[in-house]
PDB file of C-alpha atoms and ligand atoms in Angstrom:
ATOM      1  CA  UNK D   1       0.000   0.000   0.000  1.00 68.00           C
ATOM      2  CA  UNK D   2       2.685   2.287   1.137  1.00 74.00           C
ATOM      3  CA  UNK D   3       4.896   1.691  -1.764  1.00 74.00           C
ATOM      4  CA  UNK D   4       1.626   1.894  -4.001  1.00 76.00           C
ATOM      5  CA  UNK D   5       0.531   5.015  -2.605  1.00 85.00           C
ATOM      6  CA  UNK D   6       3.927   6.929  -2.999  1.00 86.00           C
ATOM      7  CA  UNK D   7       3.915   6.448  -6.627  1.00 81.00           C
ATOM      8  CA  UNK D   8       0.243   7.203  -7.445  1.00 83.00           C
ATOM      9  CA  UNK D   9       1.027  10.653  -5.476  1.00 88.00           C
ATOM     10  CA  UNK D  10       4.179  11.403  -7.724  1.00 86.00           C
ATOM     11  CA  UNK D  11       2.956  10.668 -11.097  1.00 79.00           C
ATOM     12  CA  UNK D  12      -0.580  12.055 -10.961  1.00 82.00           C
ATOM     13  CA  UNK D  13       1.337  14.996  -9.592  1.00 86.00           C
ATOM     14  CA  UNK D  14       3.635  15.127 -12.428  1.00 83.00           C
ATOM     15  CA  UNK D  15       0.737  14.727 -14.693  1.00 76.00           C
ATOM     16  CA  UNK D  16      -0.644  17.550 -13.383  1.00 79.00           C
ATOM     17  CA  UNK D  17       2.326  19.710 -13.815  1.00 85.00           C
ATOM     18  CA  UNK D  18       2.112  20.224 -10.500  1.00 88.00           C
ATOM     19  CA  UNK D  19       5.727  20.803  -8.068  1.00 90.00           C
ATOM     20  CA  UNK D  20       5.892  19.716  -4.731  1.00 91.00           C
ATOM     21  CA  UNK D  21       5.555  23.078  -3.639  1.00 93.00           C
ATOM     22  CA  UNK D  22       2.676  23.680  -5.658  1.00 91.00           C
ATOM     23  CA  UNK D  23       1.223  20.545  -3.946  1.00 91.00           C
ATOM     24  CA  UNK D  24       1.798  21.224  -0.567  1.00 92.00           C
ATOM     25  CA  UNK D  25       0.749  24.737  -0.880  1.00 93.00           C
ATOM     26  CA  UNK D  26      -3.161  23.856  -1.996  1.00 91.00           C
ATOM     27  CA  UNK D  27      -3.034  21.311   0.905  1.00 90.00           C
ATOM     28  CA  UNK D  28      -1.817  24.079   3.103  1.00 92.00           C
ATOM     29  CA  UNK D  29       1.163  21.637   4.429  1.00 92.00           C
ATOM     30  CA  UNK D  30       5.179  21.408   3.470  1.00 93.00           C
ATOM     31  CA  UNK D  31       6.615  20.770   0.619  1.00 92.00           C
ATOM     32  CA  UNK D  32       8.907  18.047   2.954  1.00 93.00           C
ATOM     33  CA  UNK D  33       5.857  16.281   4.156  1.00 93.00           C
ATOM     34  CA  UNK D  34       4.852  15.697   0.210  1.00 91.00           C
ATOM     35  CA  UNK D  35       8.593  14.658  -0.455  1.00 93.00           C
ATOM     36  CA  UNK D  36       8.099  12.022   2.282  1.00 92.00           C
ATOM     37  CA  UNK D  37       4.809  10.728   1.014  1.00 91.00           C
ATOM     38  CA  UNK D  38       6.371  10.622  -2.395  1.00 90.00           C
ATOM     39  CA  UNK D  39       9.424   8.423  -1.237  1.00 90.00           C
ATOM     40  CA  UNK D  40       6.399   6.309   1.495  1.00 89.00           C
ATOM     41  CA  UNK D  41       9.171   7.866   4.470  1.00 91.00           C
ATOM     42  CA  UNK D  42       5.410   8.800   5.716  1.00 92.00           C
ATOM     43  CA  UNK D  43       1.705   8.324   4.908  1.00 91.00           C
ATOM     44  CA  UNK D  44      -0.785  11.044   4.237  1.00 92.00           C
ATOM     45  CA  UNK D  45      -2.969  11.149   7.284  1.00 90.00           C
ATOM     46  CA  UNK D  46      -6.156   9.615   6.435  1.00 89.00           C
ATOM     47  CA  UNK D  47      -8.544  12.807   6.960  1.00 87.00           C
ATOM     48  CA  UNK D  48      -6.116  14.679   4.518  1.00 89.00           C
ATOM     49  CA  UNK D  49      -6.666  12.112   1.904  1.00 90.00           C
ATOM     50  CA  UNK D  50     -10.156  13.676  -0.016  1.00 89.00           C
ATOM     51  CA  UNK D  51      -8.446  16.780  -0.299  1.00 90.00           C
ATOM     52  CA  UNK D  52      -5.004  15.113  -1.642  1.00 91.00           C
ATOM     53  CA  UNK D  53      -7.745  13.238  -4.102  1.00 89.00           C
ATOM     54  CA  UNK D  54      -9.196  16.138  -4.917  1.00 89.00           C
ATOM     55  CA  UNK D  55      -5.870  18.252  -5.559  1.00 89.00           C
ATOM     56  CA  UNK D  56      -4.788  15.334  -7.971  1.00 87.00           C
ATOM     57  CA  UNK D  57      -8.317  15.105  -9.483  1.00 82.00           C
ATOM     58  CA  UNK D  58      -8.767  11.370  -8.903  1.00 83.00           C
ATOM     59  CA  UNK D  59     -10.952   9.411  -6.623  1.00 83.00           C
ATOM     60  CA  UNK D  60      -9.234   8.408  -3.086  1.00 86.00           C
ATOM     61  CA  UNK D  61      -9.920   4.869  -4.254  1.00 81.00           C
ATOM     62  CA  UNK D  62      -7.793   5.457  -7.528  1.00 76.00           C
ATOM     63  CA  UNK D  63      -4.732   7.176  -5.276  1.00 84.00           C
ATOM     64  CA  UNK D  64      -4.912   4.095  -3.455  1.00 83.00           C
ATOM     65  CA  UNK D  65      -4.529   1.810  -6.628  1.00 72.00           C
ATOM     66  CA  UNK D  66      -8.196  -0.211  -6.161  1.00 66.00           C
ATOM     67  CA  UNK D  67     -10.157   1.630  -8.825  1.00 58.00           C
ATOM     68  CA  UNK D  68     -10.605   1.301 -12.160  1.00 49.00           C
ATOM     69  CA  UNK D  69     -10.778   4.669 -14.391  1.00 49.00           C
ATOM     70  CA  UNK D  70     -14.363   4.619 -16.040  1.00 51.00           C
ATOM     71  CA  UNK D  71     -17.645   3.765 -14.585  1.00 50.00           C
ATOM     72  CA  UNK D  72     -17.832   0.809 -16.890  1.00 47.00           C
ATOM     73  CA  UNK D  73     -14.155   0.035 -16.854  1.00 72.00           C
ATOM     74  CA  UNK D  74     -13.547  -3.139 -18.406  1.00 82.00           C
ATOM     75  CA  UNK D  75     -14.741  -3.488 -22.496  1.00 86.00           C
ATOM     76  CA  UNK D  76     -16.227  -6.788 -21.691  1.00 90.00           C
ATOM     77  CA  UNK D  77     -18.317  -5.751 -18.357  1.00 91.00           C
ATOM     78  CA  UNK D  78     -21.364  -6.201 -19.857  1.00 90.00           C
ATOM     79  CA  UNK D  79     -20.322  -9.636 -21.559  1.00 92.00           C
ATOM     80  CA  UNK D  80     -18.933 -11.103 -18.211  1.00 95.00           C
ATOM     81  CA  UNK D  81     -22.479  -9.913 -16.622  1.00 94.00           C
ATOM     82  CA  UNK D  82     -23.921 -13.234 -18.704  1.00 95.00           C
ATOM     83  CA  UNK D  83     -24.323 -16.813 -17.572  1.00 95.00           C
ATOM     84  CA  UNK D  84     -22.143 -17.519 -20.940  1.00 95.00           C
ATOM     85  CA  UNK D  85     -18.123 -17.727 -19.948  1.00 96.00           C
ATOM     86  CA  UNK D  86     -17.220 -14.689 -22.765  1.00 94.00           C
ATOM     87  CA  UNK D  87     -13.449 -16.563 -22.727  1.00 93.00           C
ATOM     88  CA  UNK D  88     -14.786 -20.348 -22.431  1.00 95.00           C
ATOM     89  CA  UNK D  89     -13.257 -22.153 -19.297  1.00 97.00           C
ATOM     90  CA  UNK D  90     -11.027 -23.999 -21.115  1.00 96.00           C
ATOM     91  CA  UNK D  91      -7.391 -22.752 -20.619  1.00 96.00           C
ATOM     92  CA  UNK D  92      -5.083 -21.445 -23.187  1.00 92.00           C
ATOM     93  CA  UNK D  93      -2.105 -22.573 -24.745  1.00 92.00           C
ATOM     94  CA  UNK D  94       0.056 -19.882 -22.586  1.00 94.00           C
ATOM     95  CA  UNK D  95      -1.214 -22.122 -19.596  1.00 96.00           C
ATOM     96  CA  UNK D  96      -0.269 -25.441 -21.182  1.00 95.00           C
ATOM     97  CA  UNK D  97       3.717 -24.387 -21.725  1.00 93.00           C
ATOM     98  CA  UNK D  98       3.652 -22.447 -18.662  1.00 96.00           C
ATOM     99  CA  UNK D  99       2.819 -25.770 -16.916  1.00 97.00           C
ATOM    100  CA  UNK D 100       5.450 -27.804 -18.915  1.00 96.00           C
ATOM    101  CA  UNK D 101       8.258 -25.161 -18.098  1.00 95.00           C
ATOM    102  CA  UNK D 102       7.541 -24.406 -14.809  1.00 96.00           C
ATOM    103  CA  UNK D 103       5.454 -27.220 -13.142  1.00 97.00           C
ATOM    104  CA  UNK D 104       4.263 -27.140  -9.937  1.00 96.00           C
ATOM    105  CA  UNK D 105       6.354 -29.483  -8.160  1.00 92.00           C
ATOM    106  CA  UNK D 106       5.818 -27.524  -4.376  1.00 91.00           C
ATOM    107  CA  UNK D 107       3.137 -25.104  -4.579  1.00 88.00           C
ATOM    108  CA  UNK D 108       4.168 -22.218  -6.714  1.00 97.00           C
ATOM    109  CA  UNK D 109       2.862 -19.035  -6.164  1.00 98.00           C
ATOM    110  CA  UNK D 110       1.232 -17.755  -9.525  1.00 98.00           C
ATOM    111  CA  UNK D 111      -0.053 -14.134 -10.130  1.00 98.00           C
ATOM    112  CA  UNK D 112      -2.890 -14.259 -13.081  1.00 98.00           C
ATOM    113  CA  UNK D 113      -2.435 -10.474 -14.370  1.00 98.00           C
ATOM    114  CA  UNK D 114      -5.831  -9.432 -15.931  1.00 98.00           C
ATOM    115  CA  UNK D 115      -7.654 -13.056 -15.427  1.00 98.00           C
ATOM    116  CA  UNK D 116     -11.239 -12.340 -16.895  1.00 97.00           C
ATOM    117  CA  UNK D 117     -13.953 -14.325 -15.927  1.00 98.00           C
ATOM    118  CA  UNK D 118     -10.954 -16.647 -14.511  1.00 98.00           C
ATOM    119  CA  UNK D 119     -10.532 -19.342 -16.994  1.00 98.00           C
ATOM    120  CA  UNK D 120      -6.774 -19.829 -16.716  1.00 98.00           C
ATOM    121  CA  UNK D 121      -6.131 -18.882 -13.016  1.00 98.00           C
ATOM    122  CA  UNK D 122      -8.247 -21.939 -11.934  1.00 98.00           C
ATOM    123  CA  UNK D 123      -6.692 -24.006 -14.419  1.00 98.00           C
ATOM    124  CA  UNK D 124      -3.151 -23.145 -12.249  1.00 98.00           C
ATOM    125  CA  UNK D 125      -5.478 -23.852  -9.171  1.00 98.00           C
ATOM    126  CA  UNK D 126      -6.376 -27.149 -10.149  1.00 98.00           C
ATOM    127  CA  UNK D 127      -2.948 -27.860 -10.866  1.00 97.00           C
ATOM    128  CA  UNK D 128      -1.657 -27.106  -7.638  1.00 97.00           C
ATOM    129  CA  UNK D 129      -0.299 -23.914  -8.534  1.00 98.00           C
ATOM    130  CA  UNK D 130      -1.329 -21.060  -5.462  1.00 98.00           C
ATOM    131  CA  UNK D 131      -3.133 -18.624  -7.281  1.00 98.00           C
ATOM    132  CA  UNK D 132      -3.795 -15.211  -7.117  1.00 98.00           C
ATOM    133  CA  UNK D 133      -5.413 -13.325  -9.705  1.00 98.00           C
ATOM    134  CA  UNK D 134      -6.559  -9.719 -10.380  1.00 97.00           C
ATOM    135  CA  UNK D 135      -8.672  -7.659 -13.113  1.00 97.00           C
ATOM    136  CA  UNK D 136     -10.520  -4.657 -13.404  1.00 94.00           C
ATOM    137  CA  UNK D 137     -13.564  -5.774 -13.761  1.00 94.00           C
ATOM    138  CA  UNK D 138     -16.050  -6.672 -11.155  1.00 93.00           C
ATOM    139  CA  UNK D 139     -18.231  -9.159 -13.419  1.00 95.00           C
ATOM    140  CA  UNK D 140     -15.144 -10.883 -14.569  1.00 96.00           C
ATOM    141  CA  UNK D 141     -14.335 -11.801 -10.831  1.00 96.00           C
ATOM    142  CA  UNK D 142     -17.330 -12.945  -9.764  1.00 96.00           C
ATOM    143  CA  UNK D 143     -17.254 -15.162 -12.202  1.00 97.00           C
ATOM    144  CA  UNK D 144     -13.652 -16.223 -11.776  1.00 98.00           C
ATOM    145  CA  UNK D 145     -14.785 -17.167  -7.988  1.00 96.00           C
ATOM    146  CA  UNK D 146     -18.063 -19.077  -9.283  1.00 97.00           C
ATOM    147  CA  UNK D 147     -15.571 -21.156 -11.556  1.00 98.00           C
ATOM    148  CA  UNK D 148     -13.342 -21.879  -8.810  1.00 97.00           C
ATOM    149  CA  UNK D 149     -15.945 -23.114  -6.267  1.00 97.00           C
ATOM    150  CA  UNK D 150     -17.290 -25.122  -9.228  1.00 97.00           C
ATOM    151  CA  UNK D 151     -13.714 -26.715  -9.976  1.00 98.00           C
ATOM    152  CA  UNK D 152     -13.574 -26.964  -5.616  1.00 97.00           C
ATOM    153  CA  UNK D 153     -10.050 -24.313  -5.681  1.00 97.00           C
ATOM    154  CA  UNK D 154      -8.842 -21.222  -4.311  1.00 97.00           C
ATOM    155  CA  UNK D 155      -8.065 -18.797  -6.088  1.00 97.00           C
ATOM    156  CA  UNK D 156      -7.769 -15.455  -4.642  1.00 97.00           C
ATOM    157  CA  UNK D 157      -8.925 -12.556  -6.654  1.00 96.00           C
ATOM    158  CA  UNK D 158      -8.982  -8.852  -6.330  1.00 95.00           C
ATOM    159  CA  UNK D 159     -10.124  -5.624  -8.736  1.00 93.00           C
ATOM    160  CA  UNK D 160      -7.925  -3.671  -9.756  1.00 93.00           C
ATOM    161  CA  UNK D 161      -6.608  -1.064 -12.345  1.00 92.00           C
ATOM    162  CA  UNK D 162      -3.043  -2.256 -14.528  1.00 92.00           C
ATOM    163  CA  UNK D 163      -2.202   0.985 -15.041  1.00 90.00           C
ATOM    164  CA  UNK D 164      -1.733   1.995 -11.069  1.00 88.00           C
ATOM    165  CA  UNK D 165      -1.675  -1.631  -9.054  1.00 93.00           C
ATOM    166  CA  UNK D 166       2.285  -2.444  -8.438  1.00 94.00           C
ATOM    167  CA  UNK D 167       3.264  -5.508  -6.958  1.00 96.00           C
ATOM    168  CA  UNK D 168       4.337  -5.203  -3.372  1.00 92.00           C
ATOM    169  CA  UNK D 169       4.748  -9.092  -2.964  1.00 95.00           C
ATOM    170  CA  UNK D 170       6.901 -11.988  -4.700  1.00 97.00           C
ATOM    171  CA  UNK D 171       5.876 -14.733  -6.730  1.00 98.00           C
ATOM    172  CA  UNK D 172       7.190 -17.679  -8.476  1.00 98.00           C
ATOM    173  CA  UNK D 173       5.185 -16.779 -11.656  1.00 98.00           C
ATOM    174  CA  UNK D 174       3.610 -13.576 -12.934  1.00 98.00           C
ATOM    175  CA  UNK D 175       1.460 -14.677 -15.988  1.00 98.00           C
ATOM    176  CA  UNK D 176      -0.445 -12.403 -18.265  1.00 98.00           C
ATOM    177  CA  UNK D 177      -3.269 -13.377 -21.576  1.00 97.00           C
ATOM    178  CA  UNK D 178      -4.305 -10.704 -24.034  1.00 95.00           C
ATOM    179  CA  UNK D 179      -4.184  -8.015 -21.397  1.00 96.00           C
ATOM    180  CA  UNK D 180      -0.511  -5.720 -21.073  1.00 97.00           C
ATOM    181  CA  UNK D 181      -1.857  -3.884 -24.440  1.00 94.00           C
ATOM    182  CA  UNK D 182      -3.901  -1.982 -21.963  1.00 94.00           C
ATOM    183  CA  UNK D 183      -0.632  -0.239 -20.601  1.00 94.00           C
ATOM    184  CA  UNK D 184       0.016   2.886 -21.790  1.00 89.00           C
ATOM    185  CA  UNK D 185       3.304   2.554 -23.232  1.00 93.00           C
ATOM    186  CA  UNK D 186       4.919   5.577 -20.899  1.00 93.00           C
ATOM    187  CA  UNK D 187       3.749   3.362 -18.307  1.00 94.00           C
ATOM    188  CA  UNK D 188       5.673  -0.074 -19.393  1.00 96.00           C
ATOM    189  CA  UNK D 189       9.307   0.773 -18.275  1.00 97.00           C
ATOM    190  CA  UNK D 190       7.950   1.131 -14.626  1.00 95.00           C
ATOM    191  CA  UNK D 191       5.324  -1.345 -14.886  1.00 97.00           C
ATOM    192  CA  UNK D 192       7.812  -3.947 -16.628  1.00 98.00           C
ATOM    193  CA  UNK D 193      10.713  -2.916 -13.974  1.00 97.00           C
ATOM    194  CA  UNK D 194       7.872  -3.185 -11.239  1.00 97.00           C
ATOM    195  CA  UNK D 195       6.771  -6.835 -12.101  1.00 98.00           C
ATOM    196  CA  UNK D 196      10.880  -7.788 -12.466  1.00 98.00           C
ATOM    197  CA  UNK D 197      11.622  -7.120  -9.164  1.00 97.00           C
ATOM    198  CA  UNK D 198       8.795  -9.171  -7.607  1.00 98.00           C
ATOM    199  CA  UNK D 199       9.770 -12.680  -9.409  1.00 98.00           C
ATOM    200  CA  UNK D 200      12.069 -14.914  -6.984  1.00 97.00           C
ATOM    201  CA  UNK D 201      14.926 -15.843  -8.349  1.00 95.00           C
ATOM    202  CA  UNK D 202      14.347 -18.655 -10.460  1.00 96.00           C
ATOM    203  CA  UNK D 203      10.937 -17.676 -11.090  1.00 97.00           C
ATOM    204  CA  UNK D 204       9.608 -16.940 -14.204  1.00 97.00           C
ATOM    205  CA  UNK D 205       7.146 -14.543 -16.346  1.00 98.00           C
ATOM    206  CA  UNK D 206       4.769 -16.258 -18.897  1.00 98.00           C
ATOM    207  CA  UNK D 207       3.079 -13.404 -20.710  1.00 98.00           C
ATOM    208  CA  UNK D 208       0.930 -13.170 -24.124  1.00 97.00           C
ATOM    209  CA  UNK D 209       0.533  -9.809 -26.011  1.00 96.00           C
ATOM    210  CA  UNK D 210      -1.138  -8.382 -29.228  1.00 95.00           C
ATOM    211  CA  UNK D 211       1.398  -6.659 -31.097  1.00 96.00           C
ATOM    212  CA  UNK D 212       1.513  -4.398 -34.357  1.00 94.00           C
ATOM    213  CA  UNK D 213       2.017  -5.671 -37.659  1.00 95.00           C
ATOM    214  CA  UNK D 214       0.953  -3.970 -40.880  1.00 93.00           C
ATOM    215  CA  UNK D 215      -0.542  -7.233 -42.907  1.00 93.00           C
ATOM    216  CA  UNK D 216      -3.089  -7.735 -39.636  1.00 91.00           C
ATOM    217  CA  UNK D 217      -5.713  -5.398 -40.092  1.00 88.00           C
ATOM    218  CA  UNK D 218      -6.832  -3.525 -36.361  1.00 84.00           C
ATOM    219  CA  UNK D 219      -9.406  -5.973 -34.686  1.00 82.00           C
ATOM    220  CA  UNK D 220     -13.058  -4.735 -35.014  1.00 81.00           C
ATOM    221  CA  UNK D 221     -13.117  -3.678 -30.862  1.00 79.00           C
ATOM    222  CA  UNK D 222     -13.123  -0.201 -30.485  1.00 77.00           C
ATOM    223  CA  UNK D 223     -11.818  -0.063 -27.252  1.00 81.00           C
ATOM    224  CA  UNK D 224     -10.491   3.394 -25.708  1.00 77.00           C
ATOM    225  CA  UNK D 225      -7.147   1.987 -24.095  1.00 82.00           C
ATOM    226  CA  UNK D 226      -5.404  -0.197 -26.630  1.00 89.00           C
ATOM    227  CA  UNK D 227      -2.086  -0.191 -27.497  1.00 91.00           C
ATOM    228  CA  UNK D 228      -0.614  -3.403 -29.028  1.00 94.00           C
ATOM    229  CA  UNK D 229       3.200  -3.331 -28.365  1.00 96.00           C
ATOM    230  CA  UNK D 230       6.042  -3.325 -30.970  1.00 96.00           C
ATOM    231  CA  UNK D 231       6.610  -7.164 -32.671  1.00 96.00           C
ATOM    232  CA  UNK D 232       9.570  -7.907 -30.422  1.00 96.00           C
ATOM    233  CA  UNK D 233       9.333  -5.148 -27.778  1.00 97.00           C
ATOM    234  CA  UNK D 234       8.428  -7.239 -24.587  1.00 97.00           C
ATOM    235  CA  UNK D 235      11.757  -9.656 -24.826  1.00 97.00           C
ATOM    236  CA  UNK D 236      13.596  -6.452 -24.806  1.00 97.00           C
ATOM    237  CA  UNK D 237      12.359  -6.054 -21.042  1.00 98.00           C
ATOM    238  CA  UNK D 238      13.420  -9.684 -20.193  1.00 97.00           C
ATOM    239  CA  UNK D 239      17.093  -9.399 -22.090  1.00 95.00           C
ATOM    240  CA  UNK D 240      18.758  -9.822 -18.863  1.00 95.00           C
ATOM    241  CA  UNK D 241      16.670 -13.190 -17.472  1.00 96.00           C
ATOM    242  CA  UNK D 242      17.468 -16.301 -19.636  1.00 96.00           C
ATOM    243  CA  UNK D 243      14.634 -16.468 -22.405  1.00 95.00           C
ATOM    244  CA  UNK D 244      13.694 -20.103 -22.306  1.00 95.00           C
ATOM    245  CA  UNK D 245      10.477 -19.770 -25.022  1.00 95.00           C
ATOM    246  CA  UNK D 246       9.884 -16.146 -26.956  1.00 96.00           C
ATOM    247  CA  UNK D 247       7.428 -16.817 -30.369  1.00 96.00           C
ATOM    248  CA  UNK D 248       5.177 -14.379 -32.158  1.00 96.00           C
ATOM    249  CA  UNK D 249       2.197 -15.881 -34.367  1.00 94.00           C
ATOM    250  CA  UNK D 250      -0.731 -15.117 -35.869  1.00 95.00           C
ATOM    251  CA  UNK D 251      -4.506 -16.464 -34.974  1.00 91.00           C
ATOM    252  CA  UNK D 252      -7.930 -16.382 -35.738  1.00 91.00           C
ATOM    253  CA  UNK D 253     -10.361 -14.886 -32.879  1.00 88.00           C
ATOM    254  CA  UNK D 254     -14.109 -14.409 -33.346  1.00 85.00           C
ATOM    255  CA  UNK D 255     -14.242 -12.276 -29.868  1.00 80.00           C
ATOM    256  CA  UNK D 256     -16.678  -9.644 -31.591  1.00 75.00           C
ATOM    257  CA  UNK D 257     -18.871 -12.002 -33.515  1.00 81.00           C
ATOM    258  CA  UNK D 258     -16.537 -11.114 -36.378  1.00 85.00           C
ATOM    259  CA  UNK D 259     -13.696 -13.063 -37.930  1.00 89.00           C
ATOM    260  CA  UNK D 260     -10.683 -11.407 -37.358  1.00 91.00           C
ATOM    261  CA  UNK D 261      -6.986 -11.812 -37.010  1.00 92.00           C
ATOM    262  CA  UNK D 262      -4.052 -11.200 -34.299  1.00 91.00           C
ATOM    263  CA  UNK D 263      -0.860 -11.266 -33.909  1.00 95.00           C
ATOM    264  CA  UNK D 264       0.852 -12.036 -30.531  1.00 96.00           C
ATOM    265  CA  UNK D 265       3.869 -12.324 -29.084  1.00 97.00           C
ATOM    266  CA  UNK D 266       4.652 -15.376 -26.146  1.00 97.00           C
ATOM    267  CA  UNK D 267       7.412 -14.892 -24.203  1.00 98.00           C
ATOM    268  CA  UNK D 268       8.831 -17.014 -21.248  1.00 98.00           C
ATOM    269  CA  UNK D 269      10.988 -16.000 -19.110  1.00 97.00           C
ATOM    270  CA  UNK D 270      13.057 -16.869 -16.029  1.00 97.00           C
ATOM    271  CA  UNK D 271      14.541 -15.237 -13.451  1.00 97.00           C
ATOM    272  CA  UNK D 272      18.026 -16.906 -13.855  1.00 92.00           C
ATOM    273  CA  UNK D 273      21.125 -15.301 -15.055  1.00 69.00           C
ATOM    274  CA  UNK D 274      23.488 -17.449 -16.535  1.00 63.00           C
ATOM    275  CA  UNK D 275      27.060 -17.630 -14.784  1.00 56.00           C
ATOM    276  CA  UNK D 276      25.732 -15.718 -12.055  1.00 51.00           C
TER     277      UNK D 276
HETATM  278  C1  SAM G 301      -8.744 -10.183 -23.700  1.00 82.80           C
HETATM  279  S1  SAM G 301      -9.302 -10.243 -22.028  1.00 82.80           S
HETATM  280  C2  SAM G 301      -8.265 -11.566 -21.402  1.00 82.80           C
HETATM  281  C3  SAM G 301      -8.807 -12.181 -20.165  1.00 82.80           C
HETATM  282  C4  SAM G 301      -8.041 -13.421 -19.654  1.00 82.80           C
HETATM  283  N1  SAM G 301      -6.642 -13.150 -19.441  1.00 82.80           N
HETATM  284  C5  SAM G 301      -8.210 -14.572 -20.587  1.00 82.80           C
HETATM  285  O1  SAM G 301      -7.280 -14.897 -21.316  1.00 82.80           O
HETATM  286  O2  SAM G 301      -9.318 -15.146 -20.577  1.00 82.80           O
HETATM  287  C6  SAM G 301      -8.556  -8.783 -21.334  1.00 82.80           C
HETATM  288  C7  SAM G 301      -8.833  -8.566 -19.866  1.00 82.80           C
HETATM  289  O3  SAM G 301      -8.122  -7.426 -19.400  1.00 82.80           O
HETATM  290  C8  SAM G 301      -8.917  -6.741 -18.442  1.00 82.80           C
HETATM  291  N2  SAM G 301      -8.460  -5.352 -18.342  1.00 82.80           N
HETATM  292  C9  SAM G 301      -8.603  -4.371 -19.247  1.00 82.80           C
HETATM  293  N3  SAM G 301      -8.042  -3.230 -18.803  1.00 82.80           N
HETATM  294  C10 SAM G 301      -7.532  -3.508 -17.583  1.00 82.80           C
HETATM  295  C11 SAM G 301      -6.857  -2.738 -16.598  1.00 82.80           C
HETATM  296  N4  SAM G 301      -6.583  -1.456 -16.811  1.00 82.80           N
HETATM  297  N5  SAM G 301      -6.491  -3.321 -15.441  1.00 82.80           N
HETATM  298  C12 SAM G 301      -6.776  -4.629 -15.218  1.00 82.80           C
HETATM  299  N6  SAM G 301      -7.424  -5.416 -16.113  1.00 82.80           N
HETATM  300  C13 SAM G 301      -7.793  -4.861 -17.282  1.00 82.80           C
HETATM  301  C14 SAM G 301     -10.314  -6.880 -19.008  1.00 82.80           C
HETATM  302  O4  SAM G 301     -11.311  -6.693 -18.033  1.00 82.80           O
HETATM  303  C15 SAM G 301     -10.282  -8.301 -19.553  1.00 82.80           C
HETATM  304  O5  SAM G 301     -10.738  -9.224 -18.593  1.00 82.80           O
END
């Protein structure tokens, strides 16, 4: 939270164009006690936090990093609201190599990064993996718990927004399906360095993202927050870990009720630097 809270209060500062001083003065405080907050030396006392929301023009629950940034945050709210799984509940083939590279021979702790309505998180579950698993939308999550009572697992699931949740915790596995195209790309050297530095060592990322390529035409979603990464751009992040599985392909979706084509790029990675 701490750690979480000190960055949300520096960048929607800096958005702002905002200084410390120019903080501190609308809060009537010192420009010291914002340096603290900003470095999470010190937390904001609780009564002052409206009035930090409001200075930074978010909601307290978005300075805290548990909201999402529209009323209807997640594209597929209304399709998760249905009795039909939007995703299936089968798992995908990310799962199936995660599983053969890094099986879960004591109980590995596995971080589902955008899980939906769940499908693949209680796959790990089932598996013995111990699974946690966030997204921004509430529908998705309910029914990501409704498929894990079904299936008799745990999986424990929480809301909340990509582009201001940072890990705080380790895990053996940080795994990720269609979903790091909704980071902003100013926001992927921080979120990338963020989601390094919580893998043990020896642990691994398994991660699948759309990426750009002029012969795939854009997919028929018009969704507000896209941005498919550069063909190649997320091994870059991992060029220090040893690459154990990077691939990029093309496949057919039908996601709108529309035939359509992406391109992806998979990408597994382990904490392990050779010689070292
Ligand atoms: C293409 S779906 C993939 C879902 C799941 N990984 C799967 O493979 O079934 C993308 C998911 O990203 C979630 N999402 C979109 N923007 C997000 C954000 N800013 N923070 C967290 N999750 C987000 C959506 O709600 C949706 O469930």
């Amino acid at each position: 939270m701490r750690e979480i809270l000190a960055g949300n209060i520096s960048r929607y500062r800096k958005d702002l164009g905002f200084t410390q001083e120019t903080l501190a003065e609308q809060l009537g405080i010192t420009f010291q006690a914002v340096s603290k907050w900003e470095t999470g030396q010190t937390l904001p006392d609780t009564m002052l936090l409206p009035a930090l929301a409001r200075a930074l023009r978010v909601s307290v629950d978005k300075l805290l990093g548990y909201d999402a940034f529209s009323e209807n945050a997640s594209y597929y709210e209304d399709d998760y609201r249905k009795e039909k799984y939007f995703w299936g509940v089968e798992p995908n083939t990310t799962c199936l190599k995660t599983l053969e590279l890094m099986p879960p021979s004591r109980p590995l702790k596995l971080l589902d990064i955008g899980c939906g309505e769940g499908k693949d998180a209680v796959f790990f579950a089932r598996c013995g993996y111990d699974v946690s698993a966030f997204d921004i939308s509430e529908a998705g999550l309910e029914k990501a718990k409704r498929l894990a009572d079904k299936a008799r697992v745990h999986v424990r699931t929480f809301r909340a927004d990509l582009w201001d949740y940072r890990l705080e915790e380790n895990y053996d596995i940080l795994y990720s399906s269609g979903v790091l195209h909704y980071i902003k790309p100013e926001l992927r050297d921080e979120i990338m360095a963020n989601y390094k530095s919580h893998v043990n060592e020896g642990g691994c990322v398994s991660f699948h993202v759309f990426v750009e390529k002029p012969f795939i035409a854009p997919a028929p979603e018009k969704e507000k927050y896209v941005r498919y990464w550069k063909s190649g751009e997320l091994f870059t992040y991992f060029h220090d870990w040893t690459i154990e599985h990077c691939t990029e392909y093309v496949f057919n979706c039908m996601s709108s009720g529309r035939p359509h084509r992406h391109a992806a790029n998979r990408l597994f990675a382990r904490n392990v630097r050779e010689g070292v």
